[in-house]
Short mmCIF file of C-alpha atoms in Angstrom, two decimals:
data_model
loop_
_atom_site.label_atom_id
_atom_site.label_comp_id
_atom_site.label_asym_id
_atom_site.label_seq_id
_atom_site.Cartn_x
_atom_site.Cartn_y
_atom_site.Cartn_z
CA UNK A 1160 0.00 0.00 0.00
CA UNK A 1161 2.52 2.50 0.97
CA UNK A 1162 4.27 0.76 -2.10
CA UNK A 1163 2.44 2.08 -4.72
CA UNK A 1164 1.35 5.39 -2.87
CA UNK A 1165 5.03 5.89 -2.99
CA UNK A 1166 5.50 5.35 -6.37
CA UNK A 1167 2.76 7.61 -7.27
CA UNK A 1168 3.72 10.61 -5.00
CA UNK A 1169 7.57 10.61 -7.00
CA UNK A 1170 6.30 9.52 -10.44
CA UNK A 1171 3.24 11.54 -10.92
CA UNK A 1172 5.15 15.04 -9.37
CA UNK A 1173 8.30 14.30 -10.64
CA UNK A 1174 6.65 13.83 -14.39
CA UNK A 1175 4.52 17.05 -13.85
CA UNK A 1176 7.26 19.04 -12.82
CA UNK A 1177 9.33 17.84 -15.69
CA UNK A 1178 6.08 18.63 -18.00
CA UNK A 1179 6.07 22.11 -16.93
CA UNK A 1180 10.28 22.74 -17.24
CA UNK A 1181 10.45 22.80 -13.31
CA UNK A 1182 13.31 20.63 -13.72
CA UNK A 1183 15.41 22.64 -10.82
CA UNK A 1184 12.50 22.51 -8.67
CA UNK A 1185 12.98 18.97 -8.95
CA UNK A 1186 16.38 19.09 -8.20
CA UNK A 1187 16.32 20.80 -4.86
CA UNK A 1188 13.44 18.72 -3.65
CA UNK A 1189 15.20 15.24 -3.89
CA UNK A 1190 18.55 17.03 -2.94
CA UNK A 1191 16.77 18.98 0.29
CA UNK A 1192 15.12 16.12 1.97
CA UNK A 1193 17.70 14.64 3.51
CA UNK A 1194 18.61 17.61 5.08
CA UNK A 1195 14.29 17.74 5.96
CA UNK A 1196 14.09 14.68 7.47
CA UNK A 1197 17.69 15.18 9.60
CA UNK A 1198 16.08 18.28 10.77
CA UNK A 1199 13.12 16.77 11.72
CA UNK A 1200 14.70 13.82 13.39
CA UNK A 1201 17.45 16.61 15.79
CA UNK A 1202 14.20 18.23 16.86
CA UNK A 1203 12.58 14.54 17.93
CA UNK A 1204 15.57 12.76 19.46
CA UNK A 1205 16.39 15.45 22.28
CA UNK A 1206 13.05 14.93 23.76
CA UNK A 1207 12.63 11.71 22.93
CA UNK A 1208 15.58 10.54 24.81
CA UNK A 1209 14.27 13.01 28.10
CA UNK A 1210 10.76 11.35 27.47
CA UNK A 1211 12.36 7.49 27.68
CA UNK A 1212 14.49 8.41 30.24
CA UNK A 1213 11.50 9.56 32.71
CA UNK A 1214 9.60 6.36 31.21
CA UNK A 1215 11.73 4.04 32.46
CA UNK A 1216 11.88 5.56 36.22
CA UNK A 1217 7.68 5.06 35.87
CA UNK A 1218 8.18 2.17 34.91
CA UNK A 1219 10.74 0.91 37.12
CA UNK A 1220 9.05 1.53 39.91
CA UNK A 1221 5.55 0.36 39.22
CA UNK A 1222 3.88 3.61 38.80
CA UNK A 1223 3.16 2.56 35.21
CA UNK A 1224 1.67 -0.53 35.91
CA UNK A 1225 -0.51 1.47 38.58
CA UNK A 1226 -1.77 3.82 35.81
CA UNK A 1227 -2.61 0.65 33.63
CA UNK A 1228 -4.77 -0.87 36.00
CA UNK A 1229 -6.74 2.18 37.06
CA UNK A 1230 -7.55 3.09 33.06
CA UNK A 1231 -7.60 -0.62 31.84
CA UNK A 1232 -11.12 -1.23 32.08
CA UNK A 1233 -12.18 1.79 29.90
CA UNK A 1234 -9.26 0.82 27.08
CA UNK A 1235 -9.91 -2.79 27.62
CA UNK A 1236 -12.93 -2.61 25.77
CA UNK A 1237 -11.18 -0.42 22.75
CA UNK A 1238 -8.36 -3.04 23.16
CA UNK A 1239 -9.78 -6.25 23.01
CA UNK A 1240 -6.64 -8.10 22.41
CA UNK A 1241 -4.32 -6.98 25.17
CA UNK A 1242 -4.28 -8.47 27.87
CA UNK A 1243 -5.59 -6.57 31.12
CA UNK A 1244 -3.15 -5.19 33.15
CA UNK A 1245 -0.23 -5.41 30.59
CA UNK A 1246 2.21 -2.59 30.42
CA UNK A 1247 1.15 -1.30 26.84
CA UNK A 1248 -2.40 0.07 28.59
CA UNK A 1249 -0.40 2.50 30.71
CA UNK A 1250 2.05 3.67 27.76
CA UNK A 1251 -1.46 4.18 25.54
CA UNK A 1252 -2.96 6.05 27.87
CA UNK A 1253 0.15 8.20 28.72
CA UNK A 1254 0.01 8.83 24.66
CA UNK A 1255 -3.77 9.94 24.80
CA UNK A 1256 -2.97 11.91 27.53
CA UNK A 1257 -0.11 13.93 26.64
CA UNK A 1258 -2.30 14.71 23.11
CA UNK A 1259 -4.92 15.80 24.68
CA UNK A 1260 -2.64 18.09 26.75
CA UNK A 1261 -1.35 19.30 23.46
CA UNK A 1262 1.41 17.86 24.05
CA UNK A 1263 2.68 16.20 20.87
CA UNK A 1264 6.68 16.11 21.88
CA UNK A 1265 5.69 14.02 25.11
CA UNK A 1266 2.81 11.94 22.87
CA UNK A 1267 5.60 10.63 20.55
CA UNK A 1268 7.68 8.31 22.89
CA UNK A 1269 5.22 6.98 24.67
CA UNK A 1270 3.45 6.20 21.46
CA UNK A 1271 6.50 4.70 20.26
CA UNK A 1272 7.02 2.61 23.44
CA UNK A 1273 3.21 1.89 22.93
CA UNK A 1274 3.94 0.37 19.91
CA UNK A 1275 6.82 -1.56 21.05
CA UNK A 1276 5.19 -3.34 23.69
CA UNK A 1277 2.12 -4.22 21.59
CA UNK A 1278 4.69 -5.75 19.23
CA UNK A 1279 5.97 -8.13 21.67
CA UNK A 1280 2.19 -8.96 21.90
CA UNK A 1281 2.25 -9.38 18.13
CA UNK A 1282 2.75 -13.09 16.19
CA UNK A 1283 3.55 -11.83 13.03
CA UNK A 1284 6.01 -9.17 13.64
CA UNK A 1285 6.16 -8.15 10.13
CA UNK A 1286 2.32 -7.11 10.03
CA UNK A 1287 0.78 -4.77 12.23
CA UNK A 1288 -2.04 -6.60 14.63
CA UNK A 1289 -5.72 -4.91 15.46
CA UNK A 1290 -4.49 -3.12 18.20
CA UNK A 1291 -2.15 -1.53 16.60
CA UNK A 1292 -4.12 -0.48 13.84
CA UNK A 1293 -6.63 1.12 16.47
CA UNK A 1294 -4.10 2.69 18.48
CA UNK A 1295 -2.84 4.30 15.29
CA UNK A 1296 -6.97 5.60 14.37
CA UNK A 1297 -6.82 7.50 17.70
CA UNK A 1298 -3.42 8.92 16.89
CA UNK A 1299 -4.28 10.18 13.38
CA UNK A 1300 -7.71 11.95 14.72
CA UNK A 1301 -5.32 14.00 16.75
CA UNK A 1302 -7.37 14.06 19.88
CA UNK A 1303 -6.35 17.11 21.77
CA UNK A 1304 -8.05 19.76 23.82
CA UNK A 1305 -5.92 22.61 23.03
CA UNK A 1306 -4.61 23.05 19.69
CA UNK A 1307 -1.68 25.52 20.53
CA UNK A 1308 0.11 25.80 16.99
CA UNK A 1309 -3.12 26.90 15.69
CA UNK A 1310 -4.15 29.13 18.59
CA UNK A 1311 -0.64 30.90 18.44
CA UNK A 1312 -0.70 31.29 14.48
CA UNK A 1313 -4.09 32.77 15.07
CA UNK A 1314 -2.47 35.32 17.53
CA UNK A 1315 0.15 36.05 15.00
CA UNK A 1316 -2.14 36.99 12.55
CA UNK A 1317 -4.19 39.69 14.92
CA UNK A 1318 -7.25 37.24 15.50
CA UNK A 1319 -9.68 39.32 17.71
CA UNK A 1320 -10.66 35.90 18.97
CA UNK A 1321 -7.60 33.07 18.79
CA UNK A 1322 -9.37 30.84 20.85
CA UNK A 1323 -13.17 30.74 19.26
CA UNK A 1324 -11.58 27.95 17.89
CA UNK A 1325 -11.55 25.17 20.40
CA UNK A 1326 -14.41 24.31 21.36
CA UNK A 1327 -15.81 23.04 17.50
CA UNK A 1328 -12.60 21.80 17.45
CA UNK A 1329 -12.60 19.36 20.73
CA UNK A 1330 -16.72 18.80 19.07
CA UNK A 1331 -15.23 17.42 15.78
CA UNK A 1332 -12.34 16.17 16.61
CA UNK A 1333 -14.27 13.29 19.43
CA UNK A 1334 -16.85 13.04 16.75
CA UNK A 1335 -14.49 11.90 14.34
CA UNK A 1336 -12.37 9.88 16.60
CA UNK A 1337 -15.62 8.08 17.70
CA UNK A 1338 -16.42 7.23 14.12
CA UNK A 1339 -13.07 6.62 13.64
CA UNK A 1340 -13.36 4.02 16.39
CA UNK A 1341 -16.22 2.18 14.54
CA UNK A 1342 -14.80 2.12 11.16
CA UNK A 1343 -11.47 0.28 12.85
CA UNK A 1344 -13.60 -2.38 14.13
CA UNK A 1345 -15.97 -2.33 11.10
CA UNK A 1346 -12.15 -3.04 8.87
CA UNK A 1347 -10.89 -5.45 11.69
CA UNK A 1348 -14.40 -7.85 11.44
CA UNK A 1349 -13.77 -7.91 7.82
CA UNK A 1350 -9.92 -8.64 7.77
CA UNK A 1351 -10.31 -11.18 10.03
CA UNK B 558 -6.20 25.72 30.10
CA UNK B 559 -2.94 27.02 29.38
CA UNK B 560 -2.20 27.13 32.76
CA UNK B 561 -2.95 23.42 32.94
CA UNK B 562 -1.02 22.46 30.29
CA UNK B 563 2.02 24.30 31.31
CA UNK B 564 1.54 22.34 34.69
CA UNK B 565 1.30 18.79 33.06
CA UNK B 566 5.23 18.03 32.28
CA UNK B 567 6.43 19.49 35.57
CA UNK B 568 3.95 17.81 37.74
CA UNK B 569 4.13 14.75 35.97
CA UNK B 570 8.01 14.80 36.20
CA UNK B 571 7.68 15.10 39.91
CA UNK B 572 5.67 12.62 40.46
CA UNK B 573 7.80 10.05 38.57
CA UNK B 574 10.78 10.91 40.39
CA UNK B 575 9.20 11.19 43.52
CA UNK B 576 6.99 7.77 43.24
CA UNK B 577 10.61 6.04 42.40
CA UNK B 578 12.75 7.83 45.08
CA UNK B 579 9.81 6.24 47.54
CA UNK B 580 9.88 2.91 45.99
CA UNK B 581 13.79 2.75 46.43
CA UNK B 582 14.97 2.14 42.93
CA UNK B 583 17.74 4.07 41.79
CA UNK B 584 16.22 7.00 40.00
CA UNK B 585 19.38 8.64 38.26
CA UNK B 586 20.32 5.12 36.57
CA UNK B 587 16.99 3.91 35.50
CA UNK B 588 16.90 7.73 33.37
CA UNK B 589 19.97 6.73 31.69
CA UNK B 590 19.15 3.37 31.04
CA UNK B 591 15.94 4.40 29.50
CA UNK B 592 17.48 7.50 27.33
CA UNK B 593 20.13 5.22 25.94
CA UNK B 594 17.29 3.36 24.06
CA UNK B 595 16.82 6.72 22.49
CA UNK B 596 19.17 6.51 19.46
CA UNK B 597 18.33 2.87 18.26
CA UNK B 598 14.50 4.37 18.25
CA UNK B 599 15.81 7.69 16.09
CA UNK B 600 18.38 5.49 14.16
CA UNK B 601 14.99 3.21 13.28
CA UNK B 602 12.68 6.12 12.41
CA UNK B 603 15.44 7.94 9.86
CA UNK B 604 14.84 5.76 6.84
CA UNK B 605 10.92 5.25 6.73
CA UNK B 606 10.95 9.29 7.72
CA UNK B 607 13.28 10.03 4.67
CA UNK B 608 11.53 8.15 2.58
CA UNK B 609 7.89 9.37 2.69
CA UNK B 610 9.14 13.19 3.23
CA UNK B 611 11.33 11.98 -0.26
CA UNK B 612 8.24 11.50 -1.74
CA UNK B 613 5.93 13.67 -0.18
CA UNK B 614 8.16 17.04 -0.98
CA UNK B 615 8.20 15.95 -4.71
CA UNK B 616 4.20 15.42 -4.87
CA UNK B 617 3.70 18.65 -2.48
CA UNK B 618 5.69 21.17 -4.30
CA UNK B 619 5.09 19.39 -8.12
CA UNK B 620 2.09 21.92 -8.49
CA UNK B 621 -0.14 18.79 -9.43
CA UNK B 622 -2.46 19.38 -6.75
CA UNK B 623 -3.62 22.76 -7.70
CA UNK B 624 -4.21 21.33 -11.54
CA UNK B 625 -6.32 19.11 -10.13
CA UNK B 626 -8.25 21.81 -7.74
CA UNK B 627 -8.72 23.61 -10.62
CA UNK B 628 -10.45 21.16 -12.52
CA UNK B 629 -12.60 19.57 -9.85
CA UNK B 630 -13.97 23.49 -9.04
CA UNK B 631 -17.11 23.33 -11.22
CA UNK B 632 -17.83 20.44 -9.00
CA UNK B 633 -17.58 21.43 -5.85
CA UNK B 634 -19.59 24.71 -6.35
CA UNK B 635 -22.20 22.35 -7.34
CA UNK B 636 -22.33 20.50 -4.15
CA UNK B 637 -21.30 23.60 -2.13
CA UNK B 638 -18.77 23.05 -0.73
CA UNK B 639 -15.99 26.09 -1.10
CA UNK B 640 -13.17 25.07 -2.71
CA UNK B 641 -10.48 27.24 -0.97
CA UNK B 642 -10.52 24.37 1.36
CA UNK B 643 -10.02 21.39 -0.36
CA UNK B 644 -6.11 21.84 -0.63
CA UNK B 645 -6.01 21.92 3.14
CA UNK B 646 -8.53 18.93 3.64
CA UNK B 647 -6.27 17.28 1.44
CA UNK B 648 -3.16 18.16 2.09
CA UNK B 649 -3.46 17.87 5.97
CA UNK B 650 -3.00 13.85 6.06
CA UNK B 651 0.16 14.00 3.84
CA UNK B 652 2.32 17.26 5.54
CA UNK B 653 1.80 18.66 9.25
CA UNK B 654 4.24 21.57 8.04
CA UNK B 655 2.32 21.82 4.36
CA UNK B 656 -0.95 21.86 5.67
CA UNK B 657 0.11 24.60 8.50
CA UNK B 658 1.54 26.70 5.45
CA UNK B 659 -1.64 26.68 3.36
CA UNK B 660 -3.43 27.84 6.40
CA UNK B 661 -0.59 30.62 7.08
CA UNK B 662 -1.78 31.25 3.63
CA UNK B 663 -5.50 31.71 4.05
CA UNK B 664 -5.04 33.96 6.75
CA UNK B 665 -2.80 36.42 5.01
CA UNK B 666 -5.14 36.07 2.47
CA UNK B 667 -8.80 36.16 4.11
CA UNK B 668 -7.43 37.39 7.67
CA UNK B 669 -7.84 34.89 10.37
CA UNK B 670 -11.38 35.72 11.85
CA UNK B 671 -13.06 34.88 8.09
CA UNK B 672 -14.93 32.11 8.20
CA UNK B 673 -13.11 30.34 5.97
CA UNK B 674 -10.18 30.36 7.83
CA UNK B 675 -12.19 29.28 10.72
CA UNK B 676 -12.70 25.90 8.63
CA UNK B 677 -9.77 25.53 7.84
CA UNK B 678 -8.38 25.92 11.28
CA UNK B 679 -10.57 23.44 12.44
CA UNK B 680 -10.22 20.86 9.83
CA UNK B 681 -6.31 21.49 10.67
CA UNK B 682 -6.59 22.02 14.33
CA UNK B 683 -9.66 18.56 14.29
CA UNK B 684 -7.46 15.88 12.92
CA UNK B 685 -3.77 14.88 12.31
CA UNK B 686 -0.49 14.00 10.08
CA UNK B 687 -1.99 10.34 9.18
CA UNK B 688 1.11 9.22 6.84
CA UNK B 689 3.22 10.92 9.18
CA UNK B 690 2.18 8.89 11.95
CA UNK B 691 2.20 5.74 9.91
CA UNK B 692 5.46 5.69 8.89
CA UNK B 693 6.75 7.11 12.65
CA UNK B 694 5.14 4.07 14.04
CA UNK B 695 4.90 1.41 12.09
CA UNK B 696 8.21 2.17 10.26
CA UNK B 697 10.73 2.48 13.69
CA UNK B 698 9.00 -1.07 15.16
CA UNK B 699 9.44 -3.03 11.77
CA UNK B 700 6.16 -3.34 10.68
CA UNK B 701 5.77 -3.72 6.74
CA UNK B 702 2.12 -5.45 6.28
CA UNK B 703 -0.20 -2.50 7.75
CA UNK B 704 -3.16 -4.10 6.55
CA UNK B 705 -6.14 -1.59 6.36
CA UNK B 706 -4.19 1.00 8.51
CA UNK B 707 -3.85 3.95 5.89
CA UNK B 708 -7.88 3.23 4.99
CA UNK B 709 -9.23 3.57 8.54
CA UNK B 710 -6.41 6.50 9.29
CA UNK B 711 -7.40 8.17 5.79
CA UNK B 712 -11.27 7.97 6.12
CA UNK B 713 -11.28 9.43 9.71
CA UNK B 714 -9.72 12.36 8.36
CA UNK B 715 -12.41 12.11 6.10
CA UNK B 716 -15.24 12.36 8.12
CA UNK B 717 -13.21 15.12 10.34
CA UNK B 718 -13.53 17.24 6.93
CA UNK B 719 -17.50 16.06 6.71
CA UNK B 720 -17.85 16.96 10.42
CA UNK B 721 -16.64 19.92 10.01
CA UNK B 722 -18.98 21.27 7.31
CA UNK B 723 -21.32 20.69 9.22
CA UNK B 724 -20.50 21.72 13.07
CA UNK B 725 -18.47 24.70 12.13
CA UNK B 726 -21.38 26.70 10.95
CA UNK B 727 -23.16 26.29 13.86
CA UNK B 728 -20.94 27.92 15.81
CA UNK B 729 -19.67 31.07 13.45
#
């Protein structure tokens, strides 16, 4: 899938671009994104190691585990296939936590570790499992309660009301992750 | 709000610490040991990451997408739905950074209290990076099969879009 999406993103723009004597446009794009996706990953790592670091004391000492068990019946029934009580509970709830706090630089690691320990959970470790694929819905509808980039570009630009924004936003966005929710399982049944 | 979020890392932080320094395990080493697995993680994400933003930079900045916008207008005027924000519904799955760009756009261009940049701030503010988040997650654990992932991911952003035409002007 990601295959052929591939292919089409590089073949259909590069061709275009080409078409229209952009050929130097071209150029810097497949030259620059290196340098992108380097930039991208110096912002992550920093935080990401800070975020792992402070994971591992939680976890350490139990705290995680504590978390797990007070949220597990709620997530339980969104994550059929984990087990209850397992140690991938508390990192997805730390993840749906720190997004709806906004914030995405704390959401990343413990998604990450999220998706570690549901791949220890996984048999085929090549294909992602149910869970996974759920855990991933609720990521992509970006559940948050505060969308600050938005809010502060919204300041930037002299809105006389930055934050009118919000509340239809928190309104869609559960909406959609609800939906969301039930076209996962509707996919799952049918994959099965 | 702000205030709470501003409180959430700090408080959080303490509590960690705290909760470990009272169940005896040594704090300062279990940090290090879990910050070490840091770089395997980043060293995993680089690839997939370069990779889809190799793609994704050549299809964003091609121009394609505006051909197309162009031609599908007629239609969407029909069904009535304004067209100024179809590149952000669409580009907001591929590129966080495009799809904050376009809306940098509109509000230069329509000032940020029109109500079209209201929709747009939603739709933007309402849903997030799908293919980013695919390829961060899937790509740094190993996964290669992701099955009906990018459908379920794609058709939630979807219905944020749908949502959206249809909650925003109840409220502006």
């Amino acid at each position: 899938m990601i295959n052929k999406l591939w292919i089409f993103f590089i073949v259909s723009g590069s061709l275009f671009l080409i078409i229209n004597g952009k050929a130097d446009v071209l150029n810097t794009q497949i030259l620059s994104s290196g340098k992108t996706t380097l930039d991208l990953i110096i912002q992550i790592f920093p935080l990401l190691a800070i975020w792992l670091g402070i994971m591992n004391i939680a976890k350490k000492s139990g705290l995680l585990d504590k978390a797990s068990k007070f949220i597990s019946p709620l997530l339980s029934k969104i994550f059929p296939e984990i087990p209850k009580g397992h140690e991938s509970i508390g990192l997805i709830s730390s993840n749906i936590i720190a997004n709806l706090f906004g914030l995405g630089n704390a959401a990343t690691p413990f998604g990450l570790k999220a998706m570690e320990s549901m791949q220890k959970l996984n048999k085929e470790k090549d294909t992602a499992s149910r869970s996974m694929i759920t855990f991933l819905v609720i990521n992509t509808c970006g559940v948050t309660l505060v969308p600050t980039t938005i809010i502060s570009l919204r300041m930037m630009h002299d809105s006389t009301d930055p934050t009118s924004i919000v509340v239809p936003c928190i309104i869609v966005t559960f909406i959609s992750l609800f939906i969301g929710l039930i076209i996962d399982r509707i996919f799952a049944r049918r994959y099965k | 709000m702000r205030l709470l979020s501003n409180l959430f890392i700090p408080v959080l932080v303490l509590i960690v610490i705290i909760y470990g320094a009272r169940k005896k395990i040594d704090v300062y080493d279990s940090f290090i040991e879990g910050a070490k697995e840091g770089l395997p993680m980043v060293l995993n994400m680089f690839p997939p990451l370069l990779a889809m933003i190799f793609g994704i930079n050549i299809f964003t900045n091609s121009g394609l997408i505006d051909e197309v916008f162009r031609f599908l207008k007629p239609i969407f005027y029909l069904i009535n739905v304004p067209l100024e924000i179809l590149p952000i519904a669409v580009m907001r799955p591929l590129s966080g950074s495009f799809g904050l760009a376009l809306l940098n756009d509109m509000y230069t261009l329509h000032g940020a209290d029109n109500y079209l940049s209201i929709l747009a701030s939603i739709i933007q503010g309402s849903s997030d990076t799908t293919l980013y988040i695919i390829t961060l997650y899937f790509g740094t654990i190993g996964i290669k099969k992701i099955k009906y992932a990018l459908w379920a991911g794609l058709l939630a952003d979807l219905m944020t879009v749908i949502l959206s035409l249809f909650i925003v002007p109840l409220f502006f």
